[in-house]
DNA sequence: TAAGTATGTTAAG
DNA sequence: TTAACCTACTTAC
């Protein structure tokens, strides 16, 4: 589930379960053994999320930088930890709970300076209070690239992934193939505001829901659906199925090695 | 049991 | 542009 909302939720959960505690930090799988040894026994002081990057801040300004990539997951549980299955890259053990990290693209020890370098190459994050959507607009309004590609470019907007980009474009009737520079400022402002709303909701619910109340199956008089990935969405992974609003078959096409989903009936603007 | 797919990024060519 | 990486789940046989 790793789009930005997942990472911000993880930051809050780590702080809530482990903040201010000395943690046992190990790498049962071994690939983070050296880094784990450095922070083992240290107090977790902070947790920060920037886009899809998670930073766990220990004493002496040492950060554990985690990027889940496509497969990474964190599983929390109450102690005692069960004998875990599979490869656990990092195991955190606190007073009452544990956290198991599996399959991340990145799990490494970094300094303040390293963290700043990562943050500097990211665009504004709709989930951060310090985000400046104007920075994204400057790039979008000058780009010939499709708006769908710009939205998942982490240098333009940080934290948006394949689900949020498909859904936010659907919600505003925008053709994903349109060039960034064809967007009006008003269209961008509405997209940004909606990303803030949707992603905050995603953090609270720990899943992605984008379907407006008036379009739920119940409201539309259709049988209830079950989306395999949890949340209720309009177009993501619904290729070939009828659009929840207009009935047109949802389309999919690869865009830069990711599957893009959209409704040709609703998204003509 | 095997094959296919995935909410992502990086490095090589 | 392509391959590589990492894990878990679903579907096909």
CSV table of C-alpha atoms (C1' of nucleotides) in Angstrom, one decimal:
chain,number,residue,atom,x,y,z
A,1,UNK,CA,0.0,0.0,0.0
A,2,UNK,CA,2.9,2.4,-0.2
A,3,UNK,CA,1.8,5.8,-1.5
A,4,UNK,CA,2.5,8.8,0.6
A,5,UNK,CA,-0.5,8.3,2.9
A,6,UNK,CA,1.0,5.0,4.0
A,7,UNK,CA,4.3,6.5,4.9
A,8,UNK,CA,2.8,9.4,6.9
A,9,UNK,CA,0.7,6.9,8.8
A,10,UNK,CA,3.8,4.8,9.5
A,11,UNK,CA,5.6,7.8,10.9
A,12,UNK,CA,2.7,8.6,13.2
A,13,UNK,CA,2.4,4.9,14.2
A,14,UNK,CA,6.1,4.6,15.0
A,15,UNK,CA,6.0,7.7,17.1
A,16,UNK,CA,2.9,6.6,18.9
A,17,UNK,CA,4.1,3.1,19.7
A,18,UNK,CA,7.8,3.7,20.2
A,19,UNK,CA,8.4,7.5,20.7
A,20,UNK,CA,10.6,8.3,23.7
A,21,UNK,CA,11.5,4.6,24.2
A,22,UNK,CA,14.8,2.8,24.0
A,23,UNK,CA,14.4,0.3,21.2
A,24,UNK,CA,16.1,-3.0,20.5
A,25,UNK,CA,17.0,-2.8,16.8
A,26,UNK,CA,18.0,-5.9,14.9
A,27,UNK,CA,18.1,-7.2,11.4
A,28,UNK,CA,17.1,-10.9,11.5
A,29,UNK,CA,17.6,-11.2,7.8
A,30,UNK,CA,21.1,-9.6,8.1
A,31,UNK,CA,21.0,-7.0,5.4
A,32,UNK,CA,20.7,-4.1,7.8
A,33,UNK,CA,22.8,-5.6,10.6
A,34,UNK,CA,25.5,-3.0,10.6
A,35,UNK,CA,23.1,-0.1,10.7
A,36,UNK,CA,20.9,-1.7,13.3
A,37,UNK,CA,23.8,-2.2,15.6
A,38,UNK,CA,24.5,1.6,15.6
A,39,UNK,CA,21.0,2.5,16.8
A,40,UNK,CA,20.3,-0.6,18.9
A,41,UNK,CA,19.4,0.6,22.4
A,42,UNK,CA,18.9,4.2,21.4
A,43,UNK,CA,15.8,6.3,22.1
A,44,UNK,CA,13.5,6.9,19.1
A,45,UNK,CA,13.0,10.7,19.3
A,46,UNK,CA,11.4,11.6,16.0
A,47,UNK,CA,9.7,10.3,12.9
A,48,UNK,CA,9.4,12.2,9.7
A,49,UNK,CA,7.7,11.5,6.4
A,50,UNK,CA,8.5,13.2,3.2
A,51,UNK,CA,6.7,11.9,0.1
A,52,UNK,CA,7.3,8.1,0.2
A,53,UNK,CA,10.4,8.4,2.4
A,54,UNK,CA,10.2,7.5,6.1
A,55,UNK,CA,12.8,8.8,8.5
A,56,UNK,CA,13.1,7.4,12.1
A,57,UNK,CA,15.1,9.7,14.2
A,58,UNK,CA,17.3,8.3,17.0
A,59,UNK,CA,19.5,10.0,19.5
A,60,UNK,CA,22.7,11.7,18.1
A,61,UNK,CA,20.9,12.8,15.0
A,62,UNK,CA,21.0,9.4,13.4
A,63,UNK,CA,18.2,8.6,11.1
A,64,UNK,CA,17.0,5.3,9.7
A,65,UNK,CA,15.8,6.0,6.2
A,66,UNK,CA,13.2,3.6,4.8
A,67,UNK,CA,11.7,3.5,1.4
A,68,UNK,CA,9.1,0.7,0.9
A,69,UNK,CA,9.3,0.6,-2.8
A,70,UNK,CA,6.7,-1.5,-4.5
A,71,UNK,CA,6.7,-4.4,-2.1
A,72,UNK,CA,7.8,-3.1,1.3
A,73,UNK,CA,5.6,-3.6,4.3
A,74,UNK,CA,5.7,-2.9,8.0
A,75,UNK,CA,3.8,-5.1,10.4
A,76,UNK,CA,3.2,-3.9,14.0
A,77,UNK,CA,2.2,-6.2,16.8
A,78,UNK,CA,2.0,-6.5,20.6
A,79,UNK,CA,4.8,-8.2,22.3
A,80,UNK,CA,5.8,-11.0,22.5
A,81,UNK,CA,6.6,-11.1,18.8
A,82,UNK,CA,5.6,-14.4,17.2
A,83,UNK,CA,8.3,-16.4,15.5
A,84,UNK,CA,8.2,-14.5,12.3
A,85,UNK,CA,8.1,-16.0,8.8
A,86,UNK,CA,10.0,-14.7,5.9
A,87,UNK,CA,12.8,-12.2,5.6
A,88,UNK,CA,12.7,-9.4,8.2
A,89,UNK,CA,15.0,-6.6,7.3
A,90,UNK,CA,14.6,-4.6,10.5
A,91,UNK,CA,12.9,-5.6,13.8
A,92,UNK,CA,12.1,-2.8,16.3
A,93,UNK,CA,11.2,-3.9,19.8
A,94,UNK,CA,9.9,-1.4,22.3
A,95,UNK,CA,8.2,-1.7,25.7
A,96,UNK,CA,4.9,-3.1,24.5
A,97,UNK,CA,5.1,-3.5,20.7
A,98,UNK,CA,7.3,-4.6,17.9
A,99,UNK,CA,7.6,-3.6,14.2
A,100,UNK,CA,8.8,-5.8,11.4
A,101,UNK,CA,10.0,-4.3,8.1
A,102,UNK,CA,10.0,-6.5,5.1
A,103,UNK,CA,11.0,-6.0,1.5
A,104,UNK,CA,11.9,-2.3,1.4
A,105,UNK,CA,13.9,-0.8,-1.4
A,106,UNK,CA,15.9,1.2,1.1
A,107,UNK,CA,16.7,0.7,4.8
A,108,UNK,CA,19.8,2.6,5.7
A,109,UNK,CA,21.4,4.8,8.3
A,110,UNK,CA,21.7,8.5,7.2
A,111,UNK,CA,22.8,11.8,8.6
A,112,UNK,CA,20.9,15.1,8.8
A,113,UNK,CA,22.7,16.2,5.6
A,114,UNK,CA,21.8,13.0,3.7
A,115,UNK,CA,18.1,13.5,4.8
A,116,UNK,CA,18.2,17.1,3.5
A,117,UNK,CA,19.6,16.0,0.2
A,118,UNK,CA,16.7,13.5,-0.2
A,119,UNK,CA,14.1,16.2,0.8
A,120,UNK,CA,15.6,18.7,-1.6
A,121,UNK,CA,15.0,16.5,-4.7
A,122,UNK,CA,11.3,16.0,-3.8
A,123,UNK,CA,8.5,18.3,-4.9
A,124,UNK,CA,5.8,19.6,-2.4
A,125,UNK,CA,4.1,16.8,-0.4
A,126,UNK,CA,0.3,17.4,0.0
A,127,UNK,CA,0.5,15.8,3.4
A,128,UNK,CA,3.1,18.2,4.8
A,129,UNK,CA,2.3,21.6,6.4
A,130,UNK,CA,5.4,23.2,4.7
A,131,UNK,CA,4.3,22.2,1.2
A,132,UNK,CA,4.3,24.9,-1.4
A,133,UNK,CA,2.0,23.9,-4.4
A,134,UNK,CA,3.4,26.8,-6.4
A,135,UNK,CA,6.7,24.9,-6.8
A,136,UNK,CA,4.8,22.1,-8.5
A,137,UNK,CA,2.8,24.5,-10.7
A,138,UNK,CA,6.0,26.1,-12.0
A,139,UNK,CA,7.1,22.7,-13.3
A,140,UNK,CA,3.7,21.5,-14.5
A,141,UNK,CA,2.8,24.7,-16.4
A,142,UNK,CA,6.0,24.5,-18.3
A,143,UNK,CA,6.0,20.8,-19.2
A,144,UNK,CA,5.0,19.1,-22.4
A,145,UNK,CA,4.8,15.8,-20.5
A,146,UNK,CA,1.3,14.2,-19.8
A,147,UNK,CA,-0.2,15.4,-16.6
A,148,UNK,CA,-0.5,11.7,-15.5
A,149,UNK,CA,3.3,11.4,-15.7
A,150,UNK,CA,3.9,14.7,-13.9
A,151,UNK,CA,1.7,13.7,-11.0
A,152,UNK,CA,3.7,10.6,-10.2
A,153,UNK,CA,7.0,12.3,-10.7
A,154,UNK,CA,8.3,12.7,-7.2
A,155,UNK,CA,10.3,15.8,-8.1
A,156,UNK,CA,7.0,17.5,-9.1
A,157,UNK,CA,4.7,16.2,-6.3
A,158,UNK,CA,5.9,14.0,-3.5
A,159,UNK,CA,3.8,11.1,-2.3
A,160,UNK,CA,1.4,10.6,-5.1
A,161,UNK,CA,1.4,7.2,-6.7
A,162,UNK,CA,-0.5,5.2,-9.3
A,163,UNK,CA,-3.7,5.1,-7.4
A,164,UNK,CA,-4.0,8.7,-6.4
A,165,UNK,CA,-3.0,10.0,-9.8
A,166,UNK,CA,-5.6,7.9,-11.6
A,167,UNK,CA,-8.3,8.8,-9.1
A,168,UNK,CA,-7.7,12.6,-8.8
A,169,UNK,CA,-7.7,13.0,-12.6
A,170,UNK,CA,-10.9,11.1,-12.7
A,171,UNK,CA,-12.5,13.2,-10.0
A,172,UNK,CA,-11.9,16.3,-12.0
A,173,UNK,CA,-12.7,14.9,-15.5
A,174,UNK,CA,-9.2,15.5,-16.7
A,175,UNK,CA,-7.8,13.5,-19.7
A,176,UNK,CA,-4.6,12.0,-18.3
A,177,UNK,CA,-2.9,12.5,-21.7
A,178,UNK,CA,-3.1,16.3,-21.6
A,179,UNK,CA,0.2,18.1,-21.4
A,180,UNK,CA,1.0,19.7,-18.1
A,181,UNK,CA,1.2,23.1,-19.7
A,182,UNK,CA,-2.3,22.8,-21.0
A,183,UNK,CA,-3.7,22.8,-17.5
A,184,UNK,CA,-5.2,26.1,-16.2
A,185,UNK,CA,-4.1,27.4,-12.9
A,186,UNK,CA,-7.6,26.8,-11.6
A,187,UNK,CA,-7.5,23.2,-12.6
A,188,UNK,CA,-4.2,22.7,-10.8
A,189,UNK,CA,-5.5,24.4,-7.7
A,190,UNK,CA,-8.4,22.1,-7.6
A,191,UNK,CA,-6.2,19.0,-8.1
A,192,UNK,CA,-3.9,20.1,-5.3
A,193,UNK,CA,-6.7,20.8,-2.9
A,194,UNK,CA,-8.2,17.4,-3.6
A,195,UNK,CA,-4.9,15.6,-3.2
A,196,UNK,CA,-4.6,17.2,0.3
A,197,UNK,CA,-8.1,16.1,1.2
A,198,UNK,CA,-7.9,12.6,-0.3
A,199,UNK,CA,-4.4,11.8,1.1
A,200,UNK,CA,-5.3,13.1,4.6
A,201,UNK,CA,-8.3,10.8,4.6
A,202,UNK,CA,-6.0,8.1,3.4
A,203,UNK,CA,-3.7,8.6,6.5
A,204,UNK,CA,-6.7,8.5,8.8
A,205,UNK,CA,-8.2,5.4,7.3
A,206,UNK,CA,-4.9,3.7,6.3
A,207,UNK,CA,-6.4,3.0,2.8
A,208,UNK,CA,-7.4,4.8,-0.3
A,209,UNK,CA,-11.0,5.8,-0.8
A,210,UNK,CA,-12.0,8.2,-3.5
A,211,UNK,CA,-15.6,7.5,-4.4
A,212,UNK,CA,-18.0,10.3,-3.6
A,213,UNK,CA,-21.0,9.3,-1.5
A,214,UNK,CA,-23.3,10.0,-4.5
A,215,UNK,CA,-21.5,7.4,-6.6
A,216,UNK,CA,-21.3,4.5,-4.2
A,217,UNK,CA,-23.0,1.4,-5.5
A,218,UNK,CA,-25.8,1.8,-2.9
A,219,UNK,CA,-26.5,5.4,-4.0
A,220,UNK,CA,-26.4,4.4,-7.7
A,221,UNK,CA,-28.7,1.5,-7.2
A,222,UNK,CA,-26.1,-1.1,-8.3
A,223,UNK,CA,-24.9,-4.2,-6.5
A,224,UNK,CA,-22.0,-3.6,-4.1
A,225,UNK,CA,-18.5,-4.2,-5.4
A,226,UNK,CA,-15.5,-5.6,-3.7
A,227,UNK,CA,-12.2,-4.0,-4.8
A,228,UNK,CA,-9.3,-6.4,-4.3
A,229,UNK,CA,-7.0,-3.8,-2.9
A,230,UNK,CA,-9.4,-2.6,-0.1
A,231,UNK,CA,-10.6,0.9,-0.7
A,232,UNK,CA,-13.3,2.2,-3.0
A,233,UNK,CA,-12.0,3.7,-6.2
A,234,UNK,CA,-13.4,4.9,-9.6
A,235,UNK,CA,-10.9,3.6,-12.1
A,236,UNK,CA,-7.7,2.2,-10.6
A,237,UNK,CA,-7.4,-1.5,-11.6
A,238,UNK,CA,-10.9,-1.5,-13.0
A,239,UNK,CA,-10.0,-1.9,-16.7
A,240,UNK,CA,-12.8,-3.2,-18.8
A,241,UNK,CA,-15.4,-2.6,-16.1
A,242,UNK,CA,-18.1,0.0,-16.5
A,243,UNK,CA,-17.4,3.5,-15.1
A,244,UNK,CA,-19.3,4.0,-11.9
A,245,UNK,CA,-20.6,7.3,-13.2
A,246,UNK,CA,-21.2,7.0,-17.0
A,247,UNK,CA,-21.0,3.3,-17.7
A,248,UNK,CA,-18.2,3.6,-20.3
A,249,UNK,CA,-15.6,0.8,-20.1
A,250,UNK,CA,-12.6,1.9,-18.0
A,251,UNK,CA,-9.4,1.9,-20.1
A,252,UNK,CA,-5.9,1.1,-19.2
A,253,UNK,CA,-2.6,1.6,-21.0
A,254,UNK,CA,1.0,1.5,-19.9
A,255,UNK,CA,2.6,4.9,-19.3
A,256,UNK,CA,6.3,4.8,-18.5
A,257,UNK,CA,6.2,1.2,-17.3
A,258,UNK,CA,3.1,1.8,-15.0
A,259,UNK,CA,-0.5,1.0,-15.8
A,260,UNK,CA,-2.6,4.1,-16.2
A,261,UNK,CA,-6.4,3.8,-15.8
A,262,UNK,CA,-9.0,6.3,-16.9
A,263,UNK,CA,-12.6,6.6,-18.2
A,264,UNK,CA,-12.7,8.0,-21.7
A,265,UNK,CA,-16.3,9.0,-21.2
A,266,UNK,CA,-15.8,11.2,-18.1
A,267,UNK,CA,-12.2,12.4,-18.7
A,268,UNK,CA,-12.5,14.4,-21.8
A,269,UNK,CA,-11.4,17.8,-20.5
B,1,DT,C1',3.2,-25.8,-7.8
B,2,DA,C1',3.9,-22.3,-11.0
B,3,DA,C1',2.9,-18.0,-13.1
B,4,DG,C1',1.5,-13.5,-13.0
B,5,DT,C1',0.9,-9.1,-10.8
B,6,DA,C1',1.7,-5.1,-7.7
B,7,DT,C1',0.0,1.4,-4.5
B,8,DG,C1',8.2,2.1,-6.7
B,9,DT,C1',12.8,3.6,-7.8
B,10,DT,C1',17.5,3.2,-9.6
B,11,DA,C1',21.1,2.1,-12.7
B,12,DA,C1',22.7,0.3,-16.9
B,13,DG,C1',22.7,0.5,-21.9
C,1,DT,C1',14.0,2.1,-22.8
C,2,DT,C1',15.0,-2.1,-20.1
C,3,DA,C1',16.3,-4.8,-16.4
C,4,DA,C1',16.9,-5.4,-11.7
C,5,DC,C1',15.5,-5.5,-7.0
C,6,DC,C1',12.6,-6.9,-3.0
C,7,DT,C1',8.0,-9.8,-1.0
C,8,DA,C1',3.2,-11.4,-0.9
C,9,DC,C1',-0.8,-12.3,-2.8
C,10,DT,C1',-4.0,-14.1,-6.5
C,11,DT,C1',-5.0,-17.1,-10.2
C,12,DA,C1',-4.1,-20.9,-13.3
C,13,DC,C1',-3.1,-25.7,-14.0
